[in-house]
Coordinates of C-alpha atoms (C1' of nucleotides) in Angstrom, one line a residue:
Chain P
X1 CA -34.2 106.1 17.0
X2 CA -32.4 102.4 16.2
X3 CA -34.4 99.3 18.7
X4 CA -31.6 98.0 20.8
X5 CA -32.6 94.0 20.0
X6 CA -31.5 91.5 23.0
X7 CA -28.4 89.2 21.8
X8 CA -28.4 85.7 23.1
X9 CA -25.8 83.7 24.5
X10 CA -23.3 81.9 22.1
X11 CA -24.2 78.8 24.6
X12 CA -27.7 79.7 23.6
X13 CA -27.0 80.0 20.0
X14 CA -25.5 77.0 19.3
X15 CA -27.5 74.5 21.5
X16 CA -30.5 75.7 19.6
X17 CA -28.1 74.9 16.3
X18 CA -27.4 71.2 17.7
X19 CA -31.6 71.0 18.9
X20 CA -32.9 71.4 15.2
X21 CA -30.8 69.1 13.7
X22 CA -31.5 66.7 16.9
X23 CA -35.2 67.2 15.1
X24 CA -33.9 66.5 11.6
X25 CA -32.1 63.4 12.8
X26 CA -35.5 62.2 15.0
X27 CA -37.3 62.2 12.3
X28 CA -35.3 60.5 10.0
X29 CA -34.9 58.0 12.7
X30 CA -38.3 56.5 11.4
X31 CA -40.1 56.0 7.6
X32 CA -42.9 57.1 9.8
X33 CA -45.4 57.8 7.4
X34 CA -47.6 56.5 10.1
X35 CA -48.7 58.8 12.3
X36 CA -48.0 63.1 12.2
X37 CA -45.2 65.1 14.9
X38 CA -48.1 66.6 16.6
X39 CA -50.1 63.4 16.9
X40 CA -47.4 61.7 18.4
X41 CA -46.4 64.3 20.5
X42 CA -50.1 64.6 22.0
X43 CA -49.6 60.4 22.6
X44 CA -47.1 60.6 24.6
X45 CA -48.0 63.9 26.7
X46 CA -51.7 61.5 27.2
X47 CA -48.5 58.5 28.3
X48 CA -46.6 60.4 30.7
X49 CA -49.6 62.6 32.2
X50 CA -53.0 61.0 32.4
X51 CA -55.9 62.2 30.9
X52 CA -56.6 65.3 29.7
X53 CA -59.0 68.6 28.4
X54 CA -59.5 68.9 24.1
X55 CA -58.3 72.8 25.4
X56 CA -55.3 72.2 27.2
X57 CA -54.0 69.3 24.4
X58 CA -54.4 72.3 22.1
X59 CA -52.6 74.9 24.1
X60 CA -49.4 72.2 24.7
X61 CA -49.1 71.5 21.0
X62 CA -49.3 74.8 19.9
X63 CA -52.6 74.1 17.6
X64 CA -55.8 75.5 17.8
X65 CA -59.0 73.8 19.7
X66 CA -60.8 72.7 16.5
X67 CA -58.1 70.9 15.1
X68 CA -57.0 69.3 18.2
X69 CA -60.8 68.3 18.1
X70 CA -60.1 66.7 14.6
X71 CA -56.7 65.3 16.2
X72 CA -58.1 63.3 18.6
X73 CA -60.9 62.1 16.8
X74 CA -58.7 60.2 14.1
X75 CA -56.3 59.1 17.3
X76 CA -60.1 57.8 19.4
X77 CA -60.8 55.6 15.2
X78 CA -57.3 54.2 15.0
X79 CA -57.7 53.0 19.0
X80 CA -54.9 55.1 20.5
X81 CA -57.1 57.2 22.5
X82 CA -60.3 57.6 24.7
X83 CA -63.1 60.3 25.3
X84 CA -64.6 60.5 28.2
X85 CA -66.4 63.4 30.1
X86 CA -65.8 65.1 33.1
X87 CA -68.1 64.6 37.1
X88 CA -67.7 67.8 37.3
X89 CA -68.0 70.2 34.3
X90 CA -70.4 68.4 31.3
X91 CA -69.1 70.8 29.4
X92 CA -65.9 68.9 29.4
X93 CA -64.5 66.4 27.8
X94 CA -61.5 64.5 29.1
X95 CA -59.0 62.8 26.0
X96 CA -56.9 59.2 27.2
X97 CA -54.8 57.0 25.9
X98 CA -55.9 53.6 25.8
X99 CA -53.3 50.0 25.9
X100 CA -53.1 50.1 22.3
X101 CA -52.0 53.8 22.3
X102 CA -49.0 52.6 24.5
X103 CA -48.4 50.0 22.1
X104 CA -48.0 52.0 19.6
X105 CA -45.9 54.6 21.3
X106 CA -43.2 51.7 22.4
X107 CA -42.8 50.0 19.2
X108 CA -42.1 52.8 17.8
X109 CA -39.6 54.3 20.5
X110 CA -37.7 50.8 20.3
X111 CA -37.3 50.8 16.9
X112 CA -35.7 54.3 16.9
X113 CA -33.6 53.4 19.8
X114 CA -32.8 50.4 17.5
X115 CA -31.6 52.9 15.1
X116 CA -29.7 55.4 17.3
X117 CA -27.9 52.7 19.1
X118 CA -26.6 51.8 15.4
X119 CA -24.9 55.4 16.0
X120 CA -23.8 55.7 18.8
X121 CA -21.6 52.5 18.3
X122 CA -19.9 54.3 16.0
X123 CA -19.0 57.8 18.4
X124 CA -15.4 57.2 19.9
X125 CA -16.6 56.4 23.7
X126 CA -15.5 59.7 25.1
X127 CA -18.4 61.2 23.1
X128 CA -21.0 59.0 23.7
X129 CA -20.3 59.4 27.2
X130 CA -20.8 63.3 27.1
X131 CA -23.9 62.3 25.8
X132 CA -25.2 59.7 28.2
X133 CA -24.5 62.1 31.2
X134 CA -26.6 64.7 29.9
X135 CA -29.5 63.2 29.5
X136 CA -31.4 63.4 32.4
X137 CA -30.1 67.3 32.3
X138 CA -32.3 67.1 29.2
X139 CA -34.8 65.6 30.5
X140 CA -34.7 68.5 33.1
X141 CA -34.9 71.0 30.7
X142 CA -37.9 69.5 28.5
X143 CA -39.8 69.4 31.8
X144 CA -38.9 73.3 31.8
X145 CA -40.5 73.9 29.1
X146 CA -43.9 71.7 29.1
X147 CA -45.4 74.5 32.5
X148 CA -44.1 77.0 29.0
X149 CA -46.5 75.4 26.6
X150 CA -49.2 74.8 29.2
X151 CA -49.4 78.7 29.4
X152 CA -49.2 79.8 26.0
X153 CA -52.6 80.9 24.5
X154 CA -53.5 82.2 20.5
Chain C
X1 CA -42.0 29.6 16.2
X2 CA -41.6 33.4 17.6
X3 CA -39.6 35.8 16.0
X4 CA -36.6 37.3 17.9
X5 CA -36.5 41.1 18.1
X6 CA -33.5 42.6 18.7
X7 CA -34.0 44.4 21.9
X8 CA -32.8 48.7 22.1
X9 CA -30.1 49.7 25.2
X10 CA -31.2 51.1 27.8
X11 CA -29.5 54.0 27.2
X12 CA -30.5 54.3 23.4
X13 CA -34.4 54.0 24.6
X14 CA -33.3 56.7 27.2
X15 CA -32.2 59.2 24.6
X16 CA -35.0 58.5 22.0
X17 CA -38.1 59.8 25.0
X18 CA -35.4 63.0 26.1
X19 CA -35.3 63.6 21.8
X20 CA -38.7 63.1 21.4
X21 CA -40.0 65.7 24.0
X22 CA -36.7 67.8 22.7
X23 CA -38.3 67.9 19.9
X24 CA -41.4 69.2 21.6
X25 CA -39.5 71.6 22.9
X26 CA -38.0 72.9 20.0
X27 CA -41.5 73.0 18.2
X28 CA -42.7 75.7 21.1
X29 CA -39.8 77.7 21.2
X30 CA -41.4 80.0 18.7
X31 CA -44.6 80.9 17.0
X32 CA -44.3 80.5 14.1
X33 CA -46.8 79.5 11.2
X34 CA -43.9 80.5 9.3
X35 CA -42.3 77.9 7.5
X36 CA -42.5 73.8 7.6
X37 CA -40.4 72.3 9.8
X38 CA -39.4 70.6 6.7
X39 CA -38.6 73.7 4.3
X40 CA -36.5 74.7 7.1
X41 CA -34.8 72.4 7.1
X42 CA -33.8 72.3 4.1
X43 CA -32.7 75.8 4.2
X44 CA -30.6 74.5 6.9
X45 CA -29.0 72.5 5.1
X46 CA -28.4 74.5 2.0
X47 CA -26.8 77.0 4.2
X48 CA -24.5 74.8 5.5
X49 CA -23.6 72.7 2.3
X50 CA -23.9 74.5 -0.6
X51 CA -26.3 73.8 -3.2
X52 CA -28.0 71.0 -3.9
X53 CA -30.3 68.9 -6.4
X54 CA -33.8 68.7 -6.1
X55 CA -33.6 64.8 -5.7
X56 CA -31.0 64.9 -3.3
X57 CA -32.6 67.6 -0.9
X58 CA -36.1 65.2 -1.5
X59 CA -33.9 62.0 -0.1
X60 CA -32.7 63.9 2.5
X61 CA -35.8 65.0 4.2
X62 CA -37.5 62.2 3.1
X63 CA -39.9 63.0 1.3
X64 CA -41.0 62.5 -2.8
X65 CA -39.1 64.3 -6.1
X66 CA -42.5 66.3 -6.5
X67 CA -42.7 67.5 -3.1
X68 CA -39.6 69.0 -2.8
X69 CA -40.3 70.5 -5.8
X70 CA -43.0 72.7 -5.0
X71 CA -41.2 73.4 -1.4
X72 CA -38.3 74.9 -3.7
X73 CA -40.8 76.7 -5.8
X74 CA -42.1 78.0 -2.6
X75 CA -38.4 78.9 -1.3
X76 CA -37.9 80.6 -3.9
X77 CA -41.2 82.2 -4.3
X78 CA -40.3 84.0 -0.8
X79 CA -37.1 84.9 -2.4
X80 CA -35.4 81.6 0.5
X81 CA -33.8 80.3 -2.3
X82 CA -32.9 79.8 -5.9
X83 CA -32.7 77.6 -8.6
X84 CA -29.7 77.1 -10.9
X85 CA -28.3 74.7 -13.3
X86 CA -25.5 72.7 -13.6
X87 CA -23.4 72.2 -16.0
X88 CA -22.7 69.6 -16.9
X89 CA -26.1 67.8 -16.7
X90 CA -28.9 69.8 -18.3
X91 CA -31.6 68.0 -16.4
X92 CA -30.2 68.9 -13.4
X93 CA -31.8 71.9 -11.1
X94 CA -29.2 73.0 -8.4
X95 CA -30.6 74.9 -5.5
X96 CA -28.9 77.4 -3.5
X97 CA -29.6 79.3 -0.2
X98 CA -30.1 83.7 -1.1
X99 CA -28.5 85.8 1.4
X100 CA -32.1 86.8 2.4
X101 CA -32.7 83.4 3.4
X102 CA -29.5 83.1 5.7
X103 CA -30.9 86.1 7.4
X104 CA -34.2 84.4 7.9
X105 CA -32.4 81.5 9.1
X106 CA -30.2 83.8 11.4
X107 CA -33.4 86.1 13.0
X108 CA -34.9 82.2 14.0
X109 CA -32.4 81.4 15.3
X110 CA -31.7 84.1 17.6
X111 CA -35.1 84.0 18.8
X112 CA -35.2 80.6 19.7
X113 CA -31.7 81.1 21.3
X114 CA -32.9 83.4 23.3
X115 CA -36.5 81.6 24.7
X116 CA -33.9 78.7 25.1
X117 CA -31.2 81.2 27.0
X118 CA -34.3 81.5 29.6
X119 CA -35.2 78.3 30.4
X120 CA -31.8 77.3 31.0
X121 CA -30.6 79.8 33.0
X122 CA -33.7 78.2 35.4
X123 CA -31.3 75.5 35.3
X124 CA -29.0 74.3 37.8
X125 CA -25.7 75.3 37.1
X126 CA -24.8 71.5 37.2
X127 CA -27.5 70.0 34.8
X128 CA -26.0 73.1 32.6
X129 CA -23.0 72.0 32.5
X130 CA -23.5 69.4 31.0
X131 CA -25.4 70.0 28.8
X132 CA -22.6 72.2 27.3
X133 CA -20.3 69.7 27.5
X134 CA -22.4 67.5 25.4
X135 CA -22.7 70.1 22.9
X136 CA -20.0 69.2 20.7
X137 CA -21.0 64.5 20.9
X138 CA -24.4 65.8 19.5
X139 CA -23.1 67.6 17.0
X140 CA -20.9 64.5 16.3
X141 CA -24.2 62.2 15.8
X142 CA -26.2 65.0 14.3
X143 CA -23.9 64.4 11.9
X144 CA -23.6 61.3 11.6
X145 CA -27.6 60.7 10.3
X146 CA -27.1 63.0 7.8
X147 CA -25.2 60.4 5.7
X148 CA -27.9 57.9 6.3
X149 CA -30.9 59.9 5.2
X150 CA -28.9 61.3 2.1
X151 CA -29.1 57.3 1.0
X152 CA -32.3 57.0 1.8
X153 CA -34.8 55.9 -0.4
X154 CA -38.1 55.5 -1.2
Chain B
dT1 C1' -72.3 86.4 28.9
dA2 C1' -68.2 83.3 29.2
dT3 C1' -67.0 78.4 28.5
dT4 C1' -65.9 74.1 26.3
dG5 C1' -66.2 71.7 22.2
dT6 C1' -67.5 70.4 17.2
dT7 C1' -68.7 71.5 12.4
dA8 C1' -68.0 73.9 7.8
dT9 C1' -65.5 75.8 4.9
dA10 C1' -60.8 77.5 2.4
dC11 C1' -55.7 76.8 3.0
dT12 C1' -51.3 74.2 2.9
dC13 C1' -48.2 70.5 2.6
dT14 C1' -47.8 65.9 0.4
dA15 C1' -47.8 61.8 -3.0
dT16 C1' -50.1 59.2 -6.7
dA17 C1' -49.6 59.0 -11.3
dA18 C1' -48.6 61.1 -15.9
dC19 C1' -45.5 63.9 -18.7
dT20 C1' -41.6 66.5 -20.8
dA21 C1' -36.8 66.7 -21.4
dT22 C1' -31.8 64.9 -21.7
dA23 C1' -27.7 61.8 -20.7
Chain R
dT1 C1' -34.3 53.2 -22.5
dA2 C1' -33.6 55.3 -17.4
dT3 C1' -32.4 59.9 -15.4
dA4 C1' -33.8 64.5 -13.4
dG5 C1' -38.1 67.2 -12.9
dT6 C1' -42.3 69.2 -13.0
dT7 C1' -47.8 69.2 -13.4
dA8 C1' -52.2 67.5 -12.6
dT9 C1' -55.0 65.6 -9.0
dA10 C1' -56.4 63.6 -4.6
dG11 C1' -55.9 63.2 0.3
dA12 C1' -54.3 64.6 5.0
dG13 C1' -54.2 68.1 8.9
dT14 C1' -54.7 72.8 10.2
dA15 C1' -56.9 77.8 10.9
dT16 C1' -61.2 81.2 10.8
dA17 C1' -65.5 81.7 11.5
dA18 C1' -70.3 79.8 12.7
dC19 C1' -72.6 77.0 16.3
dA20 C1' -74.2 74.1 20.3
dA21 C1' -74.3 73.1 24.9
dT22 C1' -73.3 73.8 29.3
dA23 C1' -71.7 76.8 33.2

DNA sequence: TATTGTTATACTCTATAACTATA
DNA sequence: TATAGTTATAGAGTATAACAATA
């Protein structure tokens, strides 16, 4: 008996294709070599949502707890993050971003935005408008995924 | 004397922020663990644009030539790509995607699209429409970046 | 006993340097 | 002599397993 696999919608397929290519675009926007994607994503989460536990950060990035322990150690070593204790549970470590970490994210984002701005300027006004108009919707979409990530186990 | 650094536009900054979060979203759409981002991106390039030289692939992914040599070796080992010679220049290796590689990309894309479709369905219709309407524009944008990537050296 | 986090060890991936083959 | 690619070695980053501390 053949199993019937669900088929994704054409819209979702197109969107995935574009997003895959946009990932490559974003990666290419910086010479980088500075920080891994996972490290930067973790730092951004600390910047947006405040301090988190090691296990929460690990789940959000889909890496194991030991991997996140070492990633946080590297972030701490470079002055981008800092460990703190929890008043309620002595086992827990709360990781937060430092001013240095925020500065790093800001500079990185600005460098990318400058490069991306140049690309946007070469697009026809209509296309550029479509992209700008979709930013809030994509922000909403990105926010949805966060919930999903957090509930993931491994 | 203070140097005046160029300031990115608010639009570009917002777009970069969203794109950074979308990268995390796309990464989280699959359990993955199967293939690195660079490997998948390389395979997609071979799928879209046909055979390429090792050095071209290395430049497009912003990795060194030796790294791409080994990446291609892994892709070949797993049956996703194959090496071929150039008729014009005996030094050159032309790397192409195999049917197995195309199947892999298709399955991977479908799995992501299914998951992404679920997320899209939870969005208000207006927001979903904005996203869908912007797909062609983003495709254009992603196409622009390719040119840039290719001209990069290291 | 279960949970939170760290340490130990092995593997994957990438960079730099040295090398081979062709132009 | 320059170019295309490979091989050798080292380092970063992650996973699994074993461990220590707290609940």
